[in-house]
DNA sequence: CTATAGGATGGTAGCGATACCAAAATCACG
DNA sequence: CGTGATTTTGGTATCGCTACCATCCTATAG
């Protein structure tokens, strides 16, 4: 039996309606679908809204309409600049459509991803973008039951949860390895990122091995290293490979930062690249075009992945039928001076 | 007069309550404050929750409790890796406290920032972190009226909107310039990032000029350039400065990417660093410790800024009194081989 | 000038949770 | 074993908005 709820209560639609001399419904419509309201009404409402600096409460709106305007995005690591351009383009497309983005990072952990997906769904996000393509059982169930559109972007899986926008890590790694073989390199080392719960890493290694077979080169397990990422790790890996004693002539790094670290190590030690050792990278970090020498790499259209993922979500939210989509954005080998 | 609302309606707390044979309130409590509910009840609730894979609707919860668990963060550009470690630490602290993070980027535009702040407040975020410290009038008003805690992080302003966690861009740029002067450099160039609506850039330039004065060095406006950022821009700026004809002996870049671009240009042209030209940078990008030569720079504790900002917000949300806080995290000059 | 379609308004009933208070169950102790 | 002090549990009333349908105008046609 409260009276005017004097409390700190913020301004509501009802307040605006009263001051504008119209009904709350008219305020609601004037704000959301200005076209369905007469000019006179709209002006009255707009005036009151401006006068009070009114901001509609989207929480109430979402609850009432059973529709939210927030999309959830889970990446393995926010810090990794590799995801930045993808996040940016997702964000741009969403905002152009009045949607917001909650970003969370799973720290490369499956369990954490599951917890995040649950939290995001509890938040009733209207869509999800997941970079990882390996999920826990419960994670999959949650998504399925929630019925929100989902895009997976890390690897082009055969049978996505819902939609997938990516490239084939296997094909890409294989193509680069074959490319090195064609250039004449015979002892090609490979440095992979951690394989645990990460199909992208696994696929890349599989691609490397498949390429060796195709090239008719022997697999030397001493030439395959796992590194956790970071400049130092790349430098270390390179040095360890060089010390194997084998006459290694090229190294393919499955991560751009690793390759960069290795290149700097070469500069420090005065090892000629590619004379003494050739270096190839994965992912076209802008930097790789500027170093001396410039670095041969695999270019993946990260921004395009983000853009198209967001577009798929937006279309779905606009009513597009829920069909399984699988978009291959491809990749490109960029031959530069390091090989 | 709907019956059981058969529709696609998701499972609600009421459903769980019915199946567990308890009241909805008990379910609500069992989920939020398990301690206030008897073991027997809690077990019944937990069982039903698991059986149905129930996820509480946080939207309804927020509306009802007039409290949300989402913090908004506005940075000038998501793509800029400089913000990544700050974002990551904000995100980490928030999540450890059950809060989520909406990230938006203003594209260095004041108007855009205002729109984003409005949108985030409409979303009823429970706190804000703004990197920019220059705001539009309406932006300030909105924040003030909303009454949510706000942390500004880009520059240590004298009188923050609410709270500030940062360092003094002026002091930092001045300190580095003086440092260069003490090392014996007499003709010190300066490359600034865009100054428009950006007090960080302005403060840095001010610091540079103040240092020259303190060092008793003349100001040569030909030695001060504005560049929009990016490796190419850094390289261009360096070349232009070298071509001024003046016997410039050092350049201080107000952005790490610019410095990096310049360094690579030197490598390409075979200009000895610091023999022919010394290079100093702003912001300790990891890379700068690995290049040849390593680059002298200003280290700003970005992760600490993020962490402390988030902590301030969390404390406020826990009931800490709204007092104006201003935390100076300081900076550090890292002398390396490029100067 | 009346009938009627069609757009512009308003009223009512939730959306799915939580706050607040009352009722019931449990406990402590003389 | 009774009585008041304490938990535990449940009922009711919102939170601020939108969906849905009823109502009211204002045109257009016959």
XYZ file of C-alpha atoms (C1' of nucleotides) in Angstrom:
738
model
C 0.000 0.000 0.000
C 2.914 2.291 -0.717
C 2.012 5.774 -1.848
C 4.259 7.430 -4.407
C 7.263 5.288 -3.486
C 9.096 8.461 -2.533
C 12.320 6.536 -1.986
C 15.398 7.055 -4.128
C 13.462 5.249 -6.817
C 14.624 6.350 -10.211
C 12.292 7.970 -12.697
C 9.997 5.482 -14.350
C 7.995 5.396 -17.486
C 4.931 6.151 -15.427
C 6.465 9.392 -14.218
C 7.226 10.450 -17.743
C 3.719 9.503 -18.811
C 2.173 11.583 -16.052
C 4.276 14.622 -16.849
C 3.648 14.318 -20.541
C -0.048 13.789 -19.986
C -0.188 10.473 -21.821
C -0.384 6.839 -20.862
C 2.671 4.728 -20.039
C 2.014 2.623 -23.092
C 2.318 5.637 -25.306
C 5.642 6.506 -23.732
C 6.827 2.970 -24.272
C 5.818 3.082 -27.906
C 7.143 6.556 -28.527
C 10.518 5.327 -27.380
C 10.638 1.979 -29.120
C 8.581 2.478 -32.268
C 8.255 6.207 -32.832
C 6.503 5.541 -36.098
C 3.398 4.143 -34.441
C 2.715 7.261 -32.434
C 1.327 10.591 -33.584
C 3.685 13.531 -33.874
C 1.908 15.385 -31.123
C 2.283 12.569 -28.638
C 5.846 11.910 -29.628
C 6.797 15.504 -29.053
C 5.169 15.550 -25.634
C 6.974 12.393 -24.656
C 10.328 13.497 -26.021
C 10.057 16.744 -24.123
C 9.371 15.010 -20.830
C 12.126 12.471 -21.453
C 14.652 15.190 -22.072
C 13.469 17.274 -19.179
C 13.998 14.469 -16.696
C 16.970 12.833 -18.371
C 14.954 9.649 -18.356
C 16.642 6.370 -19.279
C 14.272 3.430 -19.781
C 15.077 0.481 -17.578
C 16.239 -2.210 -19.952
C 16.141 -4.829 -17.230
C 12.432 -4.394 -16.804
C 12.044 -4.221 -20.544
C 13.898 -7.463 -21.061
C 11.974 -9.263 -18.382
C 8.690 -8.137 -19.789
C 9.461 -8.843 -23.405
C 11.380 -12.021 -22.581
C 14.069 -10.723 -24.870
C 17.486 -9.333 -23.971
C 19.886 -7.318 -26.050
C 23.127 -8.693 -24.740
C 25.327 -11.196 -26.508
C 27.887 -13.244 -24.622
C 31.376 -13.933 -25.919
C 33.819 -16.403 -24.418
C 37.450 -16.335 -25.514
C 40.327 -18.324 -24.068
C 42.164 -15.161 -23.046
C 41.294 -11.525 -23.288
C 44.920 -10.592 -23.041
C 45.835 -12.384 -26.218
C 45.809 -9.680 -28.848
C 44.978 -12.285 -31.435
C 41.351 -12.076 -30.391
C 41.238 -8.326 -30.246
C 40.357 -7.687 -33.853
C 37.714 -10.372 -33.794
C 36.196 -8.968 -30.628
C 36.246 -5.513 -32.116
C 34.370 -6.498 -35.216
C 31.822 -8.508 -33.259
C 31.325 -5.506 -31.044
C 30.946 -3.136 -33.987
C 28.323 -5.190 -35.765
C 26.366 -5.789 -32.602
C 26.321 -2.182 -31.608
C 25.182 -1.128 -35.041
C 22.195 -3.319 -34.256
C 21.551 -2.084 -30.761
C 23.097 -5.050 -29.023
C 25.686 -5.196 -26.287
C 28.516 -7.567 -25.642
C 29.579 -9.284 -22.448
C 33.093 -10.628 -22.785
C 34.397 -13.371 -20.581
C 37.559 -15.378 -20.647
C 37.839 -19.003 -19.833
C 41.575 -19.070 -19.232
C 41.792 -22.054 -21.579
C 39.826 -24.110 -19.070
C 36.903 -26.308 -19.998
C 35.337 -26.146 -16.567
C 35.622 -22.400 -16.542
C 33.975 -22.186 -19.921
C 31.078 -24.211 -18.635
C 30.669 -21.931 -15.638
C 30.750 -18.894 -17.864
C 28.220 -20.257 -20.294
C 25.923 -21.010 -17.378
C 26.362 -17.520 -15.965
C 25.761 -15.905 -19.330
C 22.655 -17.945 -19.929
C 21.395 -17.081 -16.448
C 21.908 -13.504 -17.542
C 19.640 -14.455 -20.422
C 21.969 -13.374 -23.187
C 20.242 -13.481 -26.537
C 23.165 -15.152 -28.264
C 26.591 -16.648 -27.685
C 29.922 -16.666 -29.454
C 32.309 -19.336 -28.260
C 35.862 -19.430 -29.481
C 36.638 -22.833 -28.134
C 35.009 -25.707 -29.932
C 35.551 -28.343 -27.273
C 32.870 -28.165 -24.631
C 31.867 -30.066 -21.544
C 28.790 -32.234 -21.668
C 26.819 -29.955 -19.388
C 27.960 -26.941 -21.378
C 26.446 -28.413 -24.517
C 23.244 -29.339 -22.735
C 22.849 -25.898 -21.264
C 23.187 -24.272 -24.633
C 20.823 -26.684 -26.279
C 18.149 -26.274 -23.631
C 18.468 -22.506 -23.565
C 17.770 -22.441 -27.259
C 19.794 -19.313 -27.956
C 21.784 -19.026 -31.165
C 25.452 -19.931 -30.797
C 28.422 -19.387 -33.062
C 31.656 -21.314 -32.665
C 34.676 -19.618 -34.170
C 37.923 -21.281 -33.167
C 37.977 -24.117 -35.605
C 35.712 -25.218 -38.403
C 34.210 -28.259 -36.725
C 32.371 -30.855 -38.747
C 29.192 -30.731 -36.698
C 28.842 -27.457 -34.822
C 26.490 -26.990 -31.876
C 24.578 -24.552 -33.974
C 26.578 -22.294 -36.282
C 30.279 -22.067 -37.035
C 32.377 -19.379 -38.674
C 36.010 -20.285 -38.959
C 38.736 -21.874 -41.004
C 40.329 -25.277 -40.946
C 43.306 -25.302 -38.634
C 44.283 -28.625 -40.126
C 44.270 -27.411 -43.710
C 46.073 -24.232 -42.781
C 48.904 -25.892 -40.902
C 49.232 -28.511 -43.591
C 49.342 -25.893 -46.322
C 52.079 -23.944 -44.602
C 54.153 -27.041 -43.987
C 53.814 -28.115 -47.593
C 54.740 -24.588 -48.609
C 57.950 -24.872 -46.621
C 58.643 -28.225 -48.204
C 58.177 -26.776 -51.684
C 60.650 -24.042 -50.831
C 63.160 -26.774 -50.315
C 63.319 -27.125 -46.558
C 63.813 -30.717 -45.499
C 64.112 -30.634 -41.715
C 61.095 -28.703 -40.591
C 60.539 -28.251 -36.878
C 57.149 -27.527 -35.349
C 56.313 -25.699 -32.146
C 52.780 -26.152 -30.932
C 50.771 -24.338 -28.305
C 49.377 -26.435 -25.439
C 47.247 -29.287 -26.757
C 45.061 -29.913 -23.726
C 41.350 -29.262 -24.356
C 42.343 -27.349 -27.444
C 41.347 -28.746 -30.779
C 42.896 -25.821 -32.623
C 46.355 -26.859 -31.458
C 45.648 -30.493 -32.101
C 44.422 -29.824 -35.605
C 47.451 -27.753 -36.425
C 49.793 -30.467 -35.340
C 47.817 -33.013 -37.276
C 48.124 -30.775 -40.332
C 51.871 -30.513 -39.893
C 52.243 -34.273 -39.654
C 49.972 -34.863 -42.645
C 52.067 -32.462 -44.685
C 55.303 -34.218 -43.837
C 53.781 -37.446 -45.030
C 52.618 -35.833 -48.237
C 56.067 -34.385 -48.769
C 57.620 -37.729 -48.138
C 59.637 -36.380 -45.246
C 60.290 -38.445 -42.119
C 58.723 -37.434 -38.824
C 61.314 -36.618 -36.224
C 59.642 -36.277 -32.859
C 62.581 -34.332 -31.505
C 61.544 -31.588 -33.874
C 58.067 -31.193 -32.379
C 57.853 -29.087 -29.240
C 55.017 -27.864 -27.068
C 55.311 -24.347 -25.646
C 52.850 -22.403 -23.533
C 53.053 -19.171 -25.452
C 54.917 -15.944 -24.977
C 58.035 -14.427 -26.462
C 60.408 -16.221 -24.120
C 58.876 -19.561 -24.856
C 59.344 -19.018 -28.545
C 62.980 -18.095 -28.088
C 63.585 -21.107 -25.850
C 61.915 -23.468 -28.245
C 64.021 -22.238 -31.118
C 67.239 -22.637 -29.189
C 66.292 -26.113 -28.080
C 65.509 -27.144 -31.629
C 68.785 -25.753 -32.904
C 70.635 -27.726 -30.249
C 69.127 -31.052 -31.213
C 72.123 -31.451 -33.404
C 70.022 -32.360 -36.363
C 70.476 -30.094 -39.333
C 67.110 -28.414 -38.865
C 66.550 -25.766 -41.517
C 63.092 -24.329 -40.778
C 60.697 -24.005 -37.889
C 56.961 -23.525 -38.118
C 55.502 -21.886 -35.039
C 51.819 -22.484 -34.380
C 51.493 -19.086 -32.730
C 52.636 -15.674 -33.852
C 54.066 -14.596 -30.530
C 56.204 -17.702 -30.407
C 57.550 -16.962 -33.873
C 58.293 -13.412 -32.914
C 60.179 -14.496 -29.835
C 62.201 -16.875 -31.960
C 62.985 -14.182 -34.501
C 64.247 -11.840 -31.817
C 66.409 -14.619 -30.442
C 67.948 -15.018 -33.875
C 68.628 -11.302 -34.020
C 70.302 -11.442 -30.627
C 72.465 -14.400 -31.575
C 73.177 -13.098 -35.012
C 71.678 -16.140 -36.706
C 70.739 -15.316 -40.224
C 67.084 -15.790 -41.079
C 66.341 -17.593 -43.316
C 69.946 -18.438 -44.176
C 70.707 -20.395 -41.081
C 67.142 -21.086 -40.048
C 63.831 -20.237 -41.665
C 60.883 -19.126 -39.559
C 57.186 -19.408 -40.371
C 54.332 -18.234 -38.223
C 50.629 -18.742 -37.755
C 48.358 -15.688 -37.692
C 49.156 -12.423 -39.310
C 50.093 -10.192 -36.450
C 50.653 -6.756 -37.934
C 54.160 -6.773 -36.551
C 55.296 -9.630 -38.739
C 55.213 -7.344 -41.737
C 57.574 -4.908 -40.100
C 60.287 -6.983 -38.531
C 63.661 -7.518 -40.144
C 63.337 -9.837 -41.889
C 59.592 -9.834 -42.417
C 57.984 -13.110 -41.409
C 56.196 -15.646 -43.571
C 52.864 -16.438 -42.020
C 49.332 -17.707 -42.332
C 46.785 -14.971 -42.557
C 43.420 -15.704 -41.011
C 40.688 -13.111 -41.505
C 39.963 -12.573 -37.834
C 37.894 -9.477 -38.367
C 35.779 -11.244 -40.926
C 35.170 -14.103 -38.519
C 33.913 -11.635 -35.957
C 31.794 -9.726 -38.399
C 30.114 -12.732 -39.908
C 29.527 -14.348 -36.544
C 27.773 -11.247 -35.310
C 25.778 -11.007 -38.498
C 24.578 -14.567 -38.135
C 23.404 -13.847 -34.624
C 21.672 -10.665 -35.660
C 19.851 -12.433 -38.465
C 18.675 -15.138 -36.139
C 17.422 -12.600 -33.667
C 15.539 -10.980 -36.507
C 13.759 -14.220 -37.122
C 15.922 -16.152 -39.542
C 15.177 -19.873 -39.267
C 17.541 -21.833 -37.025
C 19.495 -23.765 -39.591
C 22.914 -25.205 -39.067
C 25.364 -22.848 -40.753
C 29.002 -23.548 -41.385
C 31.050 -20.782 -42.946
C 34.626 -21.327 -44.018
C 36.442 -18.019 -44.189
C 39.598 -19.657 -45.428
C 43.183 -18.580 -44.891
C 46.092 -17.380 -46.924
C 49.798 -18.044 -46.922
C 51.826 -14.877 -46.887
C 55.310 -15.566 -48.176
C 57.835 -13.068 -46.841
C 61.568 -12.878 -46.219
C 61.955 -15.248 -43.292
C 61.605 -18.362 -45.456
C -6.505 -16.036 -16.755
C -3.786 -18.188 -18.271
C -3.471 -21.658 -16.856
C -0.016 -23.158 -16.587
C 1.391 -20.917 -19.299
C 2.193 -23.978 -21.346
C 4.121 -21.921 -23.879
C 7.844 -22.334 -24.459
C 8.269 -20.649 -21.114
C 11.496 -21.712 -19.474
C 11.555 -23.395 -16.110
C 10.920 -20.957 -13.301
C 11.594 -20.908 -9.650
C 7.965 -21.764 -9.089
C 8.355 -24.966 -11.077
C 11.334 -25.984 -9.024
C 9.469 -25.139 -5.848
C 6.516 -27.283 -6.849
C 8.685 -30.245 -7.745
C 10.733 -29.925 -4.586
C 7.620 -29.523 -2.472
C 8.659 -26.209 -0.985
C 7.754 -22.577 -1.504
C 9.382 -20.404 -4.159
C 10.932 -18.269 -1.448
C 12.737 -21.269 -0.084
C 14.135 -22.040 -3.487
C 15.271 -18.470 -3.849
C 17.015 -18.586 -0.498
C 18.491 -22.013 -0.987
C 20.147 -20.695 -4.119
C 21.332 -17.335 -2.834
C 21.978 -17.877 0.856
C 22.204 -21.618 1.420
C 23.130 -20.949 5.024
C 19.704 -19.678 5.931
C 17.941 -22.822 4.881
C 17.792 -26.194 6.606
C 19.806 -29.058 5.165
C 16.701 -30.999 4.338
C 15.198 -28.177 2.312
C 18.444 -27.409 0.605
C 18.851 -30.981 -0.510
C 15.350 -31.100 -1.904
C 15.924 -27.879 -3.805
C 19.327 -28.869 -5.109
C 17.933 -32.122 -6.368
C 15.130 -30.433 -8.284
C 17.515 -27.822 -9.655
C 19.855 -30.464 -10.971
C 17.087 -32.595 -12.316
C 15.721 -29.793 -14.454
C 18.985 -28.038 -15.216
C 17.401 -24.921 -13.820
C 19.184 -21.590 -14.235
C 17.706 -18.733 -12.212
C 16.667 -15.783 -14.345
C 19.051 -13.032 -13.350
C 17.033 -10.453 -15.234
C 14.045 -11.034 -13.015
C 16.336 -11.157 -10.022
C 17.907 -7.857 -10.871
C 14.607 -6.156 -11.462
C 13.229 -7.393 -8.222
C 16.250 -6.633 -6.100
C 16.959 -3.392 -7.955
C 20.534 -4.540 -8.161
C 22.446 -5.806 -11.159
C 25.690 -7.708 -11.326
C 27.121 -6.241 -14.471
C 29.849 -3.636 -14.642
C 30.337 -1.522 -17.738
C 33.748 -0.692 -19.155
C 34.428 1.837 -21.888
C 37.837 1.918 -23.544
C 38.885 3.979 -26.546
C 39.642 0.886 -28.574
C 39.297 -2.795 -27.857
C 41.807 -3.577 -30.520
C 44.600 -1.726 -28.790
C 46.464 -4.383 -26.881
C 47.515 -1.775 -24.383
C 44.165 -2.102 -22.687
C 44.118 -5.863 -22.771
C 45.944 -6.480 -19.538
C 43.869 -3.901 -17.741
C 40.668 -5.416 -19.067
C 41.845 -8.833 -18.054
C 42.542 -7.860 -14.481
C 39.270 -5.984 -14.157
C 37.511 -9.031 -15.488
C 39.326 -11.366 -13.108
C 38.542 -9.389 -9.989
C 34.941 -8.925 -10.967
C 34.350 -12.529 -11.720
C 35.907 -13.569 -8.431
C 33.101 -11.502 -6.946
C 30.299 -12.824 -9.085
C 30.141 -9.818 -11.372
C 30.168 -9.618 -15.130
C 31.711 -7.163 -17.496
C 30.245 -5.454 -20.537
C 32.995 -3.993 -22.665
C 32.344 -1.232 -25.133
C 34.636 0.885 -27.192
C 34.162 4.511 -27.946
C 36.493 4.703 -30.921
C 38.127 7.745 -29.319
C 34.896 9.689 -29.788
C 33.311 11.782 -27.085
C 29.827 11.520 -28.543
C 30.174 7.787 -28.798
C 31.270 7.560 -25.194
C 28.197 9.459 -24.145
C 25.944 7.130 -26.104
C 27.641 4.125 -24.562
C 27.383 5.428 -21.037
C 23.699 6.059 -21.599
C 23.188 2.584 -22.984
C 25.097 0.983 -20.130
C 23.150 2.923 -17.538
C 19.902 1.967 -19.249
C 21.148 -1.577 -18.865
C 21.409 -0.667 -15.178
C 25.039 -1.629 -14.762
C 26.050 -1.537 -11.128
C 29.303 0.272 -11.820
C 31.354 1.875 -14.569
C 34.994 2.035 -15.539
C 35.833 4.760 -18.002
C 39.251 5.006 -19.526
C 38.775 8.406 -20.993
C 38.693 11.251 -18.515
C 37.202 13.869 -20.802
C 33.431 13.561 -20.914
C 30.541 15.372 -22.481
C 28.302 17.442 -20.254
C 25.386 15.060 -20.622
C 27.693 12.125 -19.984
C 28.670 13.587 -16.631
C 25.080 14.351 -15.743
C 23.910 10.887 -16.600
C 26.518 9.312 -14.387
C 25.830 11.670 -11.536
C 22.094 11.146 -11.661
C 22.396 7.385 -11.979
C 24.397 7.350 -8.795
C 26.466 4.300 -9.700
C 30.113 4.137 -8.716
C 32.517 5.158 -11.471
C 36.246 4.753 -11.837
C 38.267 6.790 -14.302
C 41.557 5.221 -15.279
C 43.185 6.994 -18.194
C 44.779 9.865 -16.385
C 44.990 10.919 -12.777
C 42.634 13.866 -12.955
C 42.571 16.436 -10.184
C 38.859 16.161 -9.529
C 37.432 12.856 -10.730
C 33.744 12.280 -11.303
C 33.853 9.799 -8.486
C 36.967 7.645 -8.185
C 40.203 7.564 -10.151
C 42.941 4.962 -10.404
C 45.767 6.006 -12.639
C 49.097 7.723 -12.955
C 50.083 11.184 -14.042
C 50.698 11.287 -17.764
C 52.291 14.662 -17.277
C 54.765 13.496 -14.646
C 55.582 10.380 -16.601
C 56.314 12.123 -19.874
C 58.283 14.773 -18.083
C 60.321 12.219 -16.185
C 61.238 10.350 -19.343
C 62.229 13.499 -21.158
C 64.381 14.609 -18.243
C 65.870 11.139 -18.186
C 66.882 11.508 -21.810
C 68.332 14.914 -21.075
C 70.402 13.502 -18.220
C 71.737 10.830 -20.548
C 73.148 13.668 -22.601
C 70.694 13.962 -25.461
C 70.194 17.576 -26.526
C 67.871 17.440 -29.487
C 64.948 15.373 -28.315
C 62.044 14.857 -30.675
C 58.555 13.980 -29.530
C 55.836 12.085 -31.328
C 52.401 12.389 -29.811
C 49.211 10.469 -30.425
C 46.141 12.453 -31.536
C 45.362 15.236 -29.099
C 41.683 15.714 -29.828
C 39.422 14.944 -26.855
C 42.320 13.127 -25.287
C 43.793 14.534 -22.142
C 46.282 11.708 -21.886
C 47.999 12.846 -25.069
C 47.780 16.465 -24.063
C 49.288 15.812 -20.673
C 52.133 13.847 -22.149
C 53.007 16.640 -24.503
C 52.769 19.124 -21.694
C 55.150 16.956 -19.696
C 57.616 16.826 -22.550
C 57.593 20.601 -22.917
C 57.940 21.153 -19.183
C 60.937 18.864 -19.118
C 62.680 20.707 -21.928
C 62.232 23.883 -19.952
C 63.622 22.298 -16.837
C 66.568 20.963 -18.794
C 67.179 24.389 -20.270
C 66.729 23.049 -23.779
C 65.008 25.098 -26.478
C 61.671 23.982 -27.876
C 61.853 23.220 -31.555
C 58.354 22.779 -32.912
C 59.672 20.917 -35.915
C 60.626 18.180 -33.522
C 57.066 17.635 -32.267
C 54.851 15.490 -34.464
C 51.354 14.107 -34.164
C 50.730 10.596 -35.445
C 47.574 8.523 -35.370
C 49.164 5.335 -34.142
C 50.319 2.173 -35.787
C 53.667 0.782 -36.842
C 53.750 2.632 -40.150
C 53.000 5.938 -38.529
C 55.870 5.459 -36.127
C 58.248 4.661 -38.947
C 57.070 7.663 -40.958
C 57.379 10.000 -38.034
C 60.920 8.885 -37.364
C 61.949 9.369 -40.971
C 60.378 12.789 -41.085
C 62.166 13.836 -37.931
C 65.499 12.583 -39.239
C 64.967 14.584 -42.409
C 64.402 17.876 -40.658
C 68.117 18.394 -41.034
C 68.512 19.296 -37.432
C 70.951 17.093 -35.577
C 68.230 15.281 -33.661
C 69.702 12.648 -31.365
C 66.721 11.099 -29.606
C 62.994 10.631 -30.111
C 60.449 10.012 -27.418
C 57.336 8.274 -28.717
C 54.170 8.732 -26.693
C 52.926 5.300 -27.718
C 54.647 1.944 -27.727
C 53.499 0.873 -31.160
C 54.878 4.057 -32.656
C 58.244 3.414 -31.032
C 58.263 -0.124 -32.289
C 57.515 1.001 -35.824
C 60.358 3.468 -35.602
C 62.755 0.857 -34.310
C 61.946 -1.484 -37.165
C 62.492 1.353 -39.598
C 65.935 1.859 -38.118
C 66.664 -1.823 -38.526
C 65.578 -1.667 -42.152
C 67.702 1.376 -42.867
C 70.586 0.143 -40.835
C 70.541 3.141 -38.543
C 72.291 2.327 -35.326
C 70.156 2.683 -32.204
C 71.057 4.490 -30.039
C 74.274 5.503 -31.848
C 72.659 7.447 -34.588
C 69.311 7.988 -32.934
C 68.000 7.037 -29.505
C 64.446 5.784 -29.075
C 62.288 5.942 -25.980
C 58.778 4.638 -25.642
C 55.717 4.986 -23.468
C 54.124 1.856 -22.028
C 55.919 -1.350 -21.426
C 54.723 -3.582 -24.182
C 56.264 -6.965 -23.528
C 57.913 -6.848 -26.918
C 60.140 -3.925 -26.032
C 62.184 -6.172 -23.794
C 62.884 -8.548 -26.639
C 63.757 -6.396 -29.600
C 67.312 -5.719 -30.699
C 68.176 -3.369 -29.158
C 65.785 -3.517 -26.229
C 63.804 -0.319 -25.859
C 63.868 2.188 -23.013
C 60.339 2.832 -21.883
C 57.918 3.979 -19.226
C 56.310 1.157 -17.387
C 52.764 1.747 -16.236
C 51.198 -0.947 -14.059
C 48.189 -1.559 -16.275
C 47.146 -4.730 -14.532
C 47.283 -2.988 -11.186
C 45.085 -0.206 -12.497
C 42.513 -2.743 -13.563
C 42.692 -4.691 -10.360
C 42.379 -1.720 -8.058
C 39.600 -0.188 -10.109
C 37.596 -3.348 -9.865
C 38.325 -3.619 -6.166
C 37.063 -0.120 -5.563
C 33.845 -0.931 -7.349
C 33.397 -4.166 -5.459
C 33.921 -2.402 -2.146
C 31.372 0.214 -2.998
C 28.870 -2.402 -3.988
C 29.493 -4.049 -0.654
C 28.492 -0.872 1.074
C 31.661 1.183 1.366
C 30.775 4.862 1.734
C 30.887 6.886 -1.489
C 33.984 8.923 -0.892
C 36.076 10.473 -3.603
C 39.097 8.228 -4.063
C 42.156 9.052 -6.072
C 44.815 6.378 -6.333
C 48.151 7.071 -7.971
C 49.703 3.830 -9.128
C 52.801 5.613 -10.330
C 55.105 4.657 -13.170
C 58.666 3.586 -13.672
C 61.357 4.392 -16.175
C 62.933 1.303 -17.624
C 66.339 2.129 -19.032
C 67.370 -0.275 -21.747
C 69.681 -0.362 -24.745
C 67.905 1.987 -27.118
C 69.019 5.130 -25.250
C -24.680 11.685 -43.246
C -24.019 7.156 -41.487
C -21.324 2.908 -41.652
C -16.839 1.007 -41.230
C -12.050 0.199 -41.689
C -7.817 1.308 -39.665
C -4.638 3.703 -36.950
C -3.766 5.839 -32.415
C -4.453 5.384 -27.465
C -5.240 3.262 -22.938
C -6.129 -0.555 -19.367
C -4.854 -4.821 -17.502
C -2.186 -8.635 -16.610
C 1.751 -10.595 -16.322
C 7.404 -11.400 -17.003
C 10.268 -14.281 -12.826
C 12.407 -13.119 -9.269
C 13.117 -10.723 -4.248
C 11.731 -7.806 0.130
C 9.259 -7.712 3.810
C 6.612 -9.340 7.198
C 3.721 -12.936 9.368
C 3.223 -17.763 10.683
C 5.120 -22.018 12.000
C 8.631 -24.844 13.767
C 12.542 -25.418 16.680
C 15.312 -24.454 20.591
C 16.813 -23.007 25.280
C 16.152 -23.078 29.932
C 13.883 -22.404 34.338
C 6.828 -29.393 30.291
C 5.652 -24.535 29.426
C 7.083 -20.006 27.658
C 9.606 -16.775 25.285
C 13.527 -16.302 22.017
C 15.064 -18.001 17.622
C 15.305 -19.904 13.649
C 12.804 -21.567 9.211
C 9.297 -21.237 6.044
C 5.621 -19.176 3.433
C 2.439 -15.413 1.502
C 1.897 -11.119 -0.680
C 3.157 -7.160 -2.957
C 5.918 -5.093 -5.913
C 10.196 -4.102 -9.425
C 9.385 -1.185 -14.311
C 8.232 -2.457 -18.444
C 5.748 -4.724 -22.580
C 2.082 -7.937 -24.774
C -2.386 -8.102 -25.772
C -6.709 -6.630 -26.357
C -10.365 -3.179 -25.864
C -11.472 1.470 -26.918
C -11.508 5.571 -29.158
C -10.707 8.547 -32.807
C -10.300 10.044 -37.522
C -10.720 9.194 -42.355
C -12.785 7.205 -46.425
C -16.436 5.273 -48.816
C -21.157 4.403 -50.009
